[in-house]
PDB file of C-alpha atoms (C1' of nucleotides) in Angstrom:
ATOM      1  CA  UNK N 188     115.604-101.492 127.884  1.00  0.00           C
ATOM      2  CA  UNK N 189     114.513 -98.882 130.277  1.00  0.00           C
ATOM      3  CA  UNK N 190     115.041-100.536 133.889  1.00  0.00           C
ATOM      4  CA  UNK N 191     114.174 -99.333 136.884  1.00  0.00           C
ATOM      5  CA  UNK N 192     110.677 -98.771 136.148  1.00  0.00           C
ATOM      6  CA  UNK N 193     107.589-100.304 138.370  1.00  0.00           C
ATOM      7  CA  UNK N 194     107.767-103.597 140.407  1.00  0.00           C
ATOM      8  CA  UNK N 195     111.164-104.220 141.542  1.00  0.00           C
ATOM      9  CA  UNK N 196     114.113-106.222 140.195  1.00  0.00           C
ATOM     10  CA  UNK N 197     117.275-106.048 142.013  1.00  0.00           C
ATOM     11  CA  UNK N 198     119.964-105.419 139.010  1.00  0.00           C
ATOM     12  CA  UNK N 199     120.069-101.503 139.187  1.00  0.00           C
ATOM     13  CA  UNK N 200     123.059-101.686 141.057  1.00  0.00           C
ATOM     14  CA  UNK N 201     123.293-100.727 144.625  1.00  0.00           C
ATOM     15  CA  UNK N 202     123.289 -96.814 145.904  1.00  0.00           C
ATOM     16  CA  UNK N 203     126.521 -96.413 147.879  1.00  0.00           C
ATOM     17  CA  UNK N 204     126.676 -93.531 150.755  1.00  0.00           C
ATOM     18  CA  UNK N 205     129.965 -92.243 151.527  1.00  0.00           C
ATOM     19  CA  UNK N 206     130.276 -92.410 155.188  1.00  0.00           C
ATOM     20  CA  UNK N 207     132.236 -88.883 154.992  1.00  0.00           C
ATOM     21  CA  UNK N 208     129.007 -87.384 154.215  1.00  0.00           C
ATOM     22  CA  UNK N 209     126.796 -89.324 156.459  1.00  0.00           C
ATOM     23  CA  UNK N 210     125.049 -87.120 159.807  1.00  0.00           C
ATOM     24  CA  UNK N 211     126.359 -88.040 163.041  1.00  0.00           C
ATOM     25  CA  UNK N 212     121.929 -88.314 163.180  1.00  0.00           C
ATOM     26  CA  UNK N 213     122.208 -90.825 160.395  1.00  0.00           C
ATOM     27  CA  UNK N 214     124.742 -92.819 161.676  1.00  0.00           C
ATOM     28  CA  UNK N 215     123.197 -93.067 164.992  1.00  0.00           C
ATOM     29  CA  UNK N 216     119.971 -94.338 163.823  1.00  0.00           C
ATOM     30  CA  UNK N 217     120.976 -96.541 161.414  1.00  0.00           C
ATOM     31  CA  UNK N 218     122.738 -98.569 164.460  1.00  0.00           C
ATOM     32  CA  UNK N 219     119.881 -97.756 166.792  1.00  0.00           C
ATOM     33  CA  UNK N 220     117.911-100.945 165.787  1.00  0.00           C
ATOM     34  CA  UNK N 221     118.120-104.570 167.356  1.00  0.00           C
ATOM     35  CA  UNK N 222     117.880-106.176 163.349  1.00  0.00           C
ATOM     36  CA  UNK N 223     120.832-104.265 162.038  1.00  0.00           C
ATOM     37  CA  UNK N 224     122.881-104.152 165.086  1.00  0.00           C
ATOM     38  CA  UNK N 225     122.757-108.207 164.753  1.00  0.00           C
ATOM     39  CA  UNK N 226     123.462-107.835 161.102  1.00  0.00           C
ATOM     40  CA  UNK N 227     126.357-105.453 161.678  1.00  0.00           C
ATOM     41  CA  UNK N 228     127.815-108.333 163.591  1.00  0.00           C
ATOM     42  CA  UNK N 229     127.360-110.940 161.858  1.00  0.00           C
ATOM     43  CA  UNK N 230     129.149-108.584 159.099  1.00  0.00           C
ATOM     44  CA  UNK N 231     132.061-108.437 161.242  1.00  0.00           C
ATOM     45  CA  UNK N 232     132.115-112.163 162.203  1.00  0.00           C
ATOM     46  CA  UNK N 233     132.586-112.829 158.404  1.00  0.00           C
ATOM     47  CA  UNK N 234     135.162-112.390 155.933  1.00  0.00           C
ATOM     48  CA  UNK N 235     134.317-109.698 153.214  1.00  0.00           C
ATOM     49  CA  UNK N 236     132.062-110.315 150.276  1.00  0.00           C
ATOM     50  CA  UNK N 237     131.248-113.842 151.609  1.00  0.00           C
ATOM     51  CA  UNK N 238     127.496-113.464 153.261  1.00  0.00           C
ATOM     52  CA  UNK N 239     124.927-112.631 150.896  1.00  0.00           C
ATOM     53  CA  UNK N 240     121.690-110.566 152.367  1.00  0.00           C
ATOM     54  CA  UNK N 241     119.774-113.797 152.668  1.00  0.00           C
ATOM     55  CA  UNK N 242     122.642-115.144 155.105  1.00  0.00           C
ATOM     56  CA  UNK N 243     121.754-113.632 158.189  1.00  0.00           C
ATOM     57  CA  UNK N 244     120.163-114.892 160.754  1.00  0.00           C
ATOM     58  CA  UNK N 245     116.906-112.117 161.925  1.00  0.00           C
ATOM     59  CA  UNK N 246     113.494-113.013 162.312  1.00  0.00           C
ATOM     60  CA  UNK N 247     112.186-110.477 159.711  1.00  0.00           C
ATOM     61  CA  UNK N 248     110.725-111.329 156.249  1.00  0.00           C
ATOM     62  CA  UNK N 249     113.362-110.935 152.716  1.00  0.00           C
ATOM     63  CA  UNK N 250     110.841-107.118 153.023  1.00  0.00           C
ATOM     64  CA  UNK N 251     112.346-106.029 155.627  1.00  0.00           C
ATOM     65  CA  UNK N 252     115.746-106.910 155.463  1.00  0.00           C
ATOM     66  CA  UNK N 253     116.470-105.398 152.411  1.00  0.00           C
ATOM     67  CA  UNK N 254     115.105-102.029 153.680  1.00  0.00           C
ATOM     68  CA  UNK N 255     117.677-103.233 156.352  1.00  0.00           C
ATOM     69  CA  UNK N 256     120.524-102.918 154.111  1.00  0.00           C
ATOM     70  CA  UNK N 257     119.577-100.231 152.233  1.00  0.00           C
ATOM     71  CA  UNK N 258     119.335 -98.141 155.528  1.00  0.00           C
ATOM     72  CA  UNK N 259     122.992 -99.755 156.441  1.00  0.00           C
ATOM     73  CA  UNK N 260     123.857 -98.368 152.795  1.00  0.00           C
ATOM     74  CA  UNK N 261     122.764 -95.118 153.210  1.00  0.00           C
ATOM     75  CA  UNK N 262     124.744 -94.956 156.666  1.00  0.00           C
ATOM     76  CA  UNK N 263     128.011 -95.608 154.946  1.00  0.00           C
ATOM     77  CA  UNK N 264     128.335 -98.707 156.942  1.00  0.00           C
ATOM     78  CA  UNK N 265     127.661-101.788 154.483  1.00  0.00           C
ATOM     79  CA  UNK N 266     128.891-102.174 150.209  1.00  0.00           C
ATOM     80  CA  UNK N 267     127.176-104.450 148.518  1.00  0.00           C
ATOM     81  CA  UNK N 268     127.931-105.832 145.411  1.00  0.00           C
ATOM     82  CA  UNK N 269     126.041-108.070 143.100  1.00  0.00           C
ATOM     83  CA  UNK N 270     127.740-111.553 142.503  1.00  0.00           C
ATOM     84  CA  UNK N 271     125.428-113.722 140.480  1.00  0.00           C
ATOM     85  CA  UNK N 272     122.040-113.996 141.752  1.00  0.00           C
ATOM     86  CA  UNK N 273     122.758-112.811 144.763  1.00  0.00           C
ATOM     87  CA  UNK N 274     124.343-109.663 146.747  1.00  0.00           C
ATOM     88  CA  UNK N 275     126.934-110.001 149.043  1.00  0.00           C
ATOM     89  CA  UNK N 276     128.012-107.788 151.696  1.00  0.00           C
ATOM     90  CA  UNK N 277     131.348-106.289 153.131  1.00  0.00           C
ATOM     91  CA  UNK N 278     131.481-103.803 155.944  1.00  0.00           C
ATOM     92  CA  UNK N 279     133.180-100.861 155.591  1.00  0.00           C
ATOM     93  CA  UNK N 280     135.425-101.195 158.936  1.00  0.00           C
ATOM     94  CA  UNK N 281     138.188 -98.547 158.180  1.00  0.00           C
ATOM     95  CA  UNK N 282     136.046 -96.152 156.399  1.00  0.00           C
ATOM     96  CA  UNK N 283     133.136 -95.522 159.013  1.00  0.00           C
ATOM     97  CA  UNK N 284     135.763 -96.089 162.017  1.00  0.00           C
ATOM     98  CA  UNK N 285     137.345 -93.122 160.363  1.00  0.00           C
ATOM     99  CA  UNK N 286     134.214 -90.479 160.124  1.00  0.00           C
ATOM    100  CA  UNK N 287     132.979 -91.667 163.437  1.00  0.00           C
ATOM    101  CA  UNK N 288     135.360 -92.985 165.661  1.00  0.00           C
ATOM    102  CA  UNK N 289     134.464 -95.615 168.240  1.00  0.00           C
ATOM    103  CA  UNK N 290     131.172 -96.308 167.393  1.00  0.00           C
ATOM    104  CA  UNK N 291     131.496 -99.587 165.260  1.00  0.00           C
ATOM    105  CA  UNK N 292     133.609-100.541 168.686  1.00  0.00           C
ATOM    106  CA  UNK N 293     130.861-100.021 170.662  1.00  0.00           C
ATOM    107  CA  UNK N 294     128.442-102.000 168.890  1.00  0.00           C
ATOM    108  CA  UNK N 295     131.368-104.873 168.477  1.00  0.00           C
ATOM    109  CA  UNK N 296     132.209-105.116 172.069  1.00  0.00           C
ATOM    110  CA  UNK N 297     129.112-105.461 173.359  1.00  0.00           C
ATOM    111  CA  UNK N 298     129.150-107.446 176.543  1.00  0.00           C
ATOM    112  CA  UNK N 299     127.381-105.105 179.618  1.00  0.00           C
ATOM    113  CA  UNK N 300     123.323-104.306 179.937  1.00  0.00           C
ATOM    114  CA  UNK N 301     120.632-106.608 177.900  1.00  0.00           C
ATOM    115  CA  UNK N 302     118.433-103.405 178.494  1.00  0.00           C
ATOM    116  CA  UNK N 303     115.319-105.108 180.294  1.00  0.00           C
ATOM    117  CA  UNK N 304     116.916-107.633 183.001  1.00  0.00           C
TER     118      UNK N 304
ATOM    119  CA  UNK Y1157      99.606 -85.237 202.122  1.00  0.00           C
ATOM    120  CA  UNK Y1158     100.206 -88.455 199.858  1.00  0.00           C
ATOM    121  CA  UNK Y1159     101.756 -86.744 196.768  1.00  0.00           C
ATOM    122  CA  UNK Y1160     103.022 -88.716 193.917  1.00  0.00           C
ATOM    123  CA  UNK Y1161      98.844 -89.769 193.151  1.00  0.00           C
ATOM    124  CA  UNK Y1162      97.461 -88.159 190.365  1.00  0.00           C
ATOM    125  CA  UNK Y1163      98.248 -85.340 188.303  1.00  0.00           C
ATOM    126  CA  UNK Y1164     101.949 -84.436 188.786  1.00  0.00           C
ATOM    127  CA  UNK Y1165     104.281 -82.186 190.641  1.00  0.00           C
ATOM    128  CA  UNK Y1166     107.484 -82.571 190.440  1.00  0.00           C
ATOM    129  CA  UNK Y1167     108.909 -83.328 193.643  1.00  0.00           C
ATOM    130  CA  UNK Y1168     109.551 -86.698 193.343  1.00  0.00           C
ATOM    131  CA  UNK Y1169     112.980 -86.486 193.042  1.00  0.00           C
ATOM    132  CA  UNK Y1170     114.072 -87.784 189.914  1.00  0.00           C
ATOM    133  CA  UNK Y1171     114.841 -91.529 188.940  1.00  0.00           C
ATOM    134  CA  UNK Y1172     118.282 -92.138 187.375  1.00  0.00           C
ATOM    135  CA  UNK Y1173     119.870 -95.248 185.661  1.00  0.00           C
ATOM    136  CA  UNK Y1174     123.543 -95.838 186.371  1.00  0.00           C
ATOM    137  CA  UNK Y1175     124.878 -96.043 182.510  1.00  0.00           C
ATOM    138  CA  UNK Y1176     126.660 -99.328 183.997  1.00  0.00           C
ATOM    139  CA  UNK Y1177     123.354-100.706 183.309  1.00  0.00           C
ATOM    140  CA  UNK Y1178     122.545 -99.258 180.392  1.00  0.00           C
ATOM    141  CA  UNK Y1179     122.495-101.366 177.319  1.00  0.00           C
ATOM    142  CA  UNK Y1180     123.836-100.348 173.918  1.00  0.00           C
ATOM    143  CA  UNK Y1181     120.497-100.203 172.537  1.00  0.00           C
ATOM    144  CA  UNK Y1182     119.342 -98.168 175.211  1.00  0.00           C
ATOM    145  CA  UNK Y1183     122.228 -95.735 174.541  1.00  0.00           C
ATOM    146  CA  UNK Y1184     121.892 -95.254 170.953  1.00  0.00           C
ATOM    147  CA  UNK Y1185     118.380 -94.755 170.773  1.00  0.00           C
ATOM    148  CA  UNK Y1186     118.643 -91.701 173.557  1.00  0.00           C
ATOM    149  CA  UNK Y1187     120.824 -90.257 171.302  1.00  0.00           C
ATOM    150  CA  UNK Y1188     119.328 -90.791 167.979  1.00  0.00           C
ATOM    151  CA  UNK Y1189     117.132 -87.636 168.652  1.00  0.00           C
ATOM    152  CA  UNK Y1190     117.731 -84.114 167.239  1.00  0.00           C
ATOM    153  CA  UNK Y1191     116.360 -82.233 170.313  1.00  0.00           C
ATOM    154  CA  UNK Y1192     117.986 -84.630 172.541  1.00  0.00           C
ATOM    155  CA  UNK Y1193     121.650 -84.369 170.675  1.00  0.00           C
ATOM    156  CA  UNK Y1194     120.929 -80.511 171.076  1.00  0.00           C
ATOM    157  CA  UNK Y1195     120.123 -80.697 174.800  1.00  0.00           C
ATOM    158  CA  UNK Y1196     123.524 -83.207 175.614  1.00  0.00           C
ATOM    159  CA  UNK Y1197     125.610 -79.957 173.516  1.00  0.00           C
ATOM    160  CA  UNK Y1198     124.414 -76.995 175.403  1.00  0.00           C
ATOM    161  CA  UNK Y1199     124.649 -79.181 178.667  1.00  0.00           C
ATOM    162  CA  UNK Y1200     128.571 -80.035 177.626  1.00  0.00           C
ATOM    163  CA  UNK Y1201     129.019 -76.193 177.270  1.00  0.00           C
ATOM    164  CA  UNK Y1202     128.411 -75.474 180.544  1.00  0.00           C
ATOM    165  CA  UNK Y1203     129.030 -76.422 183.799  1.00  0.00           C
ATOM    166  CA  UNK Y1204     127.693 -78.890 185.996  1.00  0.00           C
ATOM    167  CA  UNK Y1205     124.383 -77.533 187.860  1.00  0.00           C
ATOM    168  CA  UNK Y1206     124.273 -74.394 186.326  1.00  0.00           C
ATOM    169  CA  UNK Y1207     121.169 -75.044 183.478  1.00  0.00           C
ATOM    170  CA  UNK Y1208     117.677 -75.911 184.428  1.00  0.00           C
ATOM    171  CA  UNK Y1209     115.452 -78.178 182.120  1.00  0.00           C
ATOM    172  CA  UNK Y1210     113.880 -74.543 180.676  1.00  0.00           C
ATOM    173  CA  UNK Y1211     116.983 -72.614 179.766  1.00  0.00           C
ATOM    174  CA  UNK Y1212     117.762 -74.693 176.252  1.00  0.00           C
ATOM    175  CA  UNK Y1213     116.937 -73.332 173.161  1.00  0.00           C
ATOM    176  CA  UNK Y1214     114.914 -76.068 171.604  1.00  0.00           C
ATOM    177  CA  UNK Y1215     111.462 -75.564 169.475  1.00  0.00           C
ATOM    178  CA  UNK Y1216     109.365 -77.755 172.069  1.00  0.00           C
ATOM    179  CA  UNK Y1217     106.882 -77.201 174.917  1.00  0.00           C
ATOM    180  CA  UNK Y1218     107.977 -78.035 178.584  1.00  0.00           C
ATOM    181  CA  UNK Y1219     106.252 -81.624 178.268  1.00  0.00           C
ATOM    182  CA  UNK Y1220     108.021 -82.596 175.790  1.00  0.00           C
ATOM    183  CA  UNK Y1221     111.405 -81.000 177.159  1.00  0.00           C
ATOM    184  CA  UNK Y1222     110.684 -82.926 179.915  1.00  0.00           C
ATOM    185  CA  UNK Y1223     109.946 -86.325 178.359  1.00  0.00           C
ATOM    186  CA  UNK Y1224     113.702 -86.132 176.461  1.00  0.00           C
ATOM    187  CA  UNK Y1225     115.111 -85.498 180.147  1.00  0.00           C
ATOM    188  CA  UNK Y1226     113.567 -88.595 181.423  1.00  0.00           C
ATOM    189  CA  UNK Y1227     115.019 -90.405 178.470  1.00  0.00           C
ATOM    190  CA  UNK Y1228     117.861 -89.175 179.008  1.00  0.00           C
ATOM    191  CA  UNK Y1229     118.186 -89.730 182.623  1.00  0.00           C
ATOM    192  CA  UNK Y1230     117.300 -93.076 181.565  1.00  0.00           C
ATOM    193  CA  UNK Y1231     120.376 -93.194 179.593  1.00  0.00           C
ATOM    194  CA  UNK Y1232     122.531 -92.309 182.072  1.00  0.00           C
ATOM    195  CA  UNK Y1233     123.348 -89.705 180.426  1.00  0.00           C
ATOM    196  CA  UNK Y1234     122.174 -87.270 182.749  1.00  0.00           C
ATOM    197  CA  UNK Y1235     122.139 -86.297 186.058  1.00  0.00           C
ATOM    198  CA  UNK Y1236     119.302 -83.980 187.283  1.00  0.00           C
ATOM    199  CA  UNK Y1237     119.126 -82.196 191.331  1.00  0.00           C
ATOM    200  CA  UNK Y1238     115.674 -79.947 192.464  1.00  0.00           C
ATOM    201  CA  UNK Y1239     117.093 -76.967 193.043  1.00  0.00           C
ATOM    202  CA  UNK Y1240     114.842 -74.843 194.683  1.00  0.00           C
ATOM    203  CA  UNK Y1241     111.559 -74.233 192.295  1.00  0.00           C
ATOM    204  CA  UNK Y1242     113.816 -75.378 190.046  1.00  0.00           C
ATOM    205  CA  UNK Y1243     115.470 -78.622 188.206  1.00  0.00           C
ATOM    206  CA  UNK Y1244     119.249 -78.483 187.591  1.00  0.00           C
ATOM    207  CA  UNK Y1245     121.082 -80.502 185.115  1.00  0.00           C
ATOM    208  CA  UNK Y1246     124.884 -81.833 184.699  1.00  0.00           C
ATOM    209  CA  UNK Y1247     125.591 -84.278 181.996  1.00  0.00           C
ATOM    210  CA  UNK Y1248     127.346 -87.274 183.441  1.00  0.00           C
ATOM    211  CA  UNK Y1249     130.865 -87.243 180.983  1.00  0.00           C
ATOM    212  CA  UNK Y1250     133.211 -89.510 183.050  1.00  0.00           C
ATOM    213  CA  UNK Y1251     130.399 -92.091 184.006  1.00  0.00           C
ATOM    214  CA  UNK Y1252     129.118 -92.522 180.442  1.00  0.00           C
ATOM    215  CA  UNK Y1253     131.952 -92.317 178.637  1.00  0.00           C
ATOM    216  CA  UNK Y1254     133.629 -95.162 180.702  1.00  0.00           C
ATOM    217  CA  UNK Y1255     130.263 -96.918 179.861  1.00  0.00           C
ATOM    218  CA  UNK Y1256     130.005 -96.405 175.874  1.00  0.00           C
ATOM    219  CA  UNK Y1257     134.095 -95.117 174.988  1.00  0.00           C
ATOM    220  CA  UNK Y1258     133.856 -92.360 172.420  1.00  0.00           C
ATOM    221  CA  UNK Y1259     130.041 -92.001 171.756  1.00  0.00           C
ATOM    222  CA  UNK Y1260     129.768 -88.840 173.665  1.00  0.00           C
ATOM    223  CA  UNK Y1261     132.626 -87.128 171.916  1.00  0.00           C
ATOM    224  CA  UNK Y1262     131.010 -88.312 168.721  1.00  0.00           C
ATOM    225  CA  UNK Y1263     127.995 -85.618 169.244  1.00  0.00           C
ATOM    226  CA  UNK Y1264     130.131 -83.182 170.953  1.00  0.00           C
ATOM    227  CA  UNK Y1265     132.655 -83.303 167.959  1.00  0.00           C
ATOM    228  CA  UNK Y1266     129.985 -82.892 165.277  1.00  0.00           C
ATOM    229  CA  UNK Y1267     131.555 -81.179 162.147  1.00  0.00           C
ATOM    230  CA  UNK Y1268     130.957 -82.940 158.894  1.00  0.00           C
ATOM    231  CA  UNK Y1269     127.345 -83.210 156.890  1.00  0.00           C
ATOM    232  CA  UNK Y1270     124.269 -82.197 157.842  1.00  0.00           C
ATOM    233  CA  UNK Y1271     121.939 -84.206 157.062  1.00  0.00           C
ATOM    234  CA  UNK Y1272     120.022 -83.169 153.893  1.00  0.00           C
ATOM    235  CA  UNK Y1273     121.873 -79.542 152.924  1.00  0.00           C
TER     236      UNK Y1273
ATOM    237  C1'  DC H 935     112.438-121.780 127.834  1.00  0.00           C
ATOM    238  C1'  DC H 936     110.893-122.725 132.418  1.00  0.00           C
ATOM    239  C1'  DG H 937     111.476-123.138 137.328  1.00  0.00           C
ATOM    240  C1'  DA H 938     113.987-122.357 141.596  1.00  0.00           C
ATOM    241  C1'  DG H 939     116.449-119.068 144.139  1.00  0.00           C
ATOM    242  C1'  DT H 940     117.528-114.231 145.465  1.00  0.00           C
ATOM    243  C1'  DG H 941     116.515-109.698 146.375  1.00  0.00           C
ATOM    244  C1'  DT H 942     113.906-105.238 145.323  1.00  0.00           C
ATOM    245  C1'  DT H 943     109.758-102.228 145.103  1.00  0.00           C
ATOM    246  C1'  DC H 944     105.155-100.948 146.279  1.00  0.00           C
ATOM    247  C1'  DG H 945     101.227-100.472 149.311  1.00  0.00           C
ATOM    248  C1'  DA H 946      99.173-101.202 153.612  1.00  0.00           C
ATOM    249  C1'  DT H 947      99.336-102.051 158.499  1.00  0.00           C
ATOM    250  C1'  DG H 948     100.784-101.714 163.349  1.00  0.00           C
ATOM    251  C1'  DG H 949     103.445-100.127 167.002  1.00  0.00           C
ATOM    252  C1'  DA H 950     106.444 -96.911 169.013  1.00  0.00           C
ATOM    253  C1'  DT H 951     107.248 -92.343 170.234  1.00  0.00           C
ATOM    254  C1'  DA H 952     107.509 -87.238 169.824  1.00  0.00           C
ATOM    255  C1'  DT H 953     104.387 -83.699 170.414  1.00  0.00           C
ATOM    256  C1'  DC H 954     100.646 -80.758 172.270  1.00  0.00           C
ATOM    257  C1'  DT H 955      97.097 -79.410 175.592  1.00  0.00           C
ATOM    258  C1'  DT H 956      95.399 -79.382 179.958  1.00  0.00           C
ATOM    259  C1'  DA H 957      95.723 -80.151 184.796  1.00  0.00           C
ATOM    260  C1'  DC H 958      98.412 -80.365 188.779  1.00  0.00           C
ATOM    261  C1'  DA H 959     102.217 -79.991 192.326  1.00  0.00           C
ATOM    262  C1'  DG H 960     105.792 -77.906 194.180  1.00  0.00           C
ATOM    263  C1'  DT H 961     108.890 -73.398 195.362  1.00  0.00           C
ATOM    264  C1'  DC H 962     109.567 -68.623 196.024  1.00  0.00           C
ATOM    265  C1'  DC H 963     108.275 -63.806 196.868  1.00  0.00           C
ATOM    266  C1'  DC H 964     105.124 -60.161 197.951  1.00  0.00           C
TER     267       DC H 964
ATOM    268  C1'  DG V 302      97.437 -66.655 201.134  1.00  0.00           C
ATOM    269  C1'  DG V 303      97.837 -65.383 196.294  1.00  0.00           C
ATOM    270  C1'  DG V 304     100.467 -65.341 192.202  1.00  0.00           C
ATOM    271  C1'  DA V 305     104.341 -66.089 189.151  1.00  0.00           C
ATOM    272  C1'  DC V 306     107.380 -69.587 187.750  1.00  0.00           C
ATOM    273  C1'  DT V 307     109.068 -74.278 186.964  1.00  0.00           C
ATOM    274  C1'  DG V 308     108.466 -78.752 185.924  1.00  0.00           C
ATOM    275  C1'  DT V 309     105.712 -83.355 185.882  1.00  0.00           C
ATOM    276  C1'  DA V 310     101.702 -86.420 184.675  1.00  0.00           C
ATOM    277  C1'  DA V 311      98.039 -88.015 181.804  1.00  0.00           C
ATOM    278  C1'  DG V 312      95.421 -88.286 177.646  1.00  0.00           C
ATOM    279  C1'  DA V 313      94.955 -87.466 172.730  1.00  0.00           C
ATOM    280  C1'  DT V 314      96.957 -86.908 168.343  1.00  0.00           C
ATOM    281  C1'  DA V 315     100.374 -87.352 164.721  1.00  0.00           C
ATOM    282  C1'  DT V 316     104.167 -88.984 162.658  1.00  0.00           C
ATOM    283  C1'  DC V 317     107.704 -92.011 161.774  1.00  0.00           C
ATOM    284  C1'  DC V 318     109.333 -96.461 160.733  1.00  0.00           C
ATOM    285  C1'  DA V 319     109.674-101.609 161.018  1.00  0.00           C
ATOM    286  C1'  DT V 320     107.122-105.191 159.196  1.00  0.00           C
ATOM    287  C1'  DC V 321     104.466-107.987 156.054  1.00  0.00           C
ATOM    288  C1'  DG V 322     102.357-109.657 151.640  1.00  0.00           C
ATOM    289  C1'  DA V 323     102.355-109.629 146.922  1.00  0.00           C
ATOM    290  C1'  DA V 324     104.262-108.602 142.458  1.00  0.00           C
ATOM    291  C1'  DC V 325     108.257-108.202 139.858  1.00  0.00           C
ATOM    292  C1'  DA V 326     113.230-108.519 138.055  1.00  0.00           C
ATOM    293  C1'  DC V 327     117.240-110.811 137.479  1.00  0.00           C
ATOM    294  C1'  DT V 328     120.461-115.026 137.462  1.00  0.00           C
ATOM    295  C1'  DC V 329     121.362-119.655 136.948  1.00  0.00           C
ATOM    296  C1'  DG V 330     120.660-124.562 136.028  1.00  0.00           C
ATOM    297  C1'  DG V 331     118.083-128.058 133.871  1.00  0.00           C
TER     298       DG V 331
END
DNA sequence: CCGAGTGTTCGATGGATATCTTACAGTCCC
DNA sequence: GGGACTGTAAGATATCCATCGAACACTCGG
């Protein structure tokens, strides 16, 4: 009875963001941090719905990388899905490649400039 | 005589990062910026050396304005040449985009959602 | 039912950065 | 040379956001 109220618990069953109505802004920042761009791909390393949030390999506290997600969520670029205890993730390749063409690509191909060399 | 000490002046001549060495990171984050996402659109609709750093229409004073120009030099996302008193800008299309393939027509393309509408 | 495992929420903290204000350095024109 | 104009530099402030720690919710296996 009555969920969702104070403290947490992760059963209220993720918000999904279409990636049609996600800002270009959105979308930019979402993918403009080191922790998600490593989680992104990972993502894409991995067949869908087989890493669970707890998978990945970042140096940040369980915290953080939820807020992770949720941010990758809001973006249009993750779906999560609760499969027992735990949440697994898929990302949403044709979808996002569709409403902003290129850009998983970019983050995928990576290979040039480590930034600070 | 010695310029470049304290203070400022401009003449300097500005420092520029060949996007070749410009990691993804680096990329995204220059472009996760609302003012900065404005500038790189007025810059694409016009021509090369024809706008100074004070002819775009953004709500921010000169230091500022000039801050997002260093970031985005830093980017390689744009060139800049001292013209006279003053500083003309040209937005380097061909370079960058053979650098990061498709991010630059992802701003310039902007249709869908806003943001928050 | 209890404990281990997983992930979320809240609140607080710290660091990065966007911004302003002020001061300065050039260029141009009278 | 003086002034208007343009842009940079430095310091202070403010805001955003990534992170952590703790508490909680839910599932599953004894």
């Amino acid at each position: 009875m009555a969920n969702q109220a104070a403290g947490g618990g992760h059963r209220a069953a993720p918000v999904h963001t279409d990636p049609e109505e996600v800002s270009v802004l959105t979308a930019l920042s979402a993918v403009s941090d080191p922790v998600r761009i490593t989680l992104i791909r990972e993502l894409a390393g991995s067949a869908d719905w087989t890493r669970s949030c707890g998978s990945f390999d970042v140096p940040v506290g369980k915290a953080a990388l939820s807020h992770h997600f949720s941010v990758l969520r809001g973006a249009g670029l993750v779906e999560q899905r609760d499969e027992g205890p735990r949440r697994v993730n898929r990302l949403r390749r044709e979808e996002f490649e569709e409403r902003f063409p290129g850009l998983l690509d970019l983050l995928l191909r990576e290979d040039g400039a480590a930034d600070a060399e």
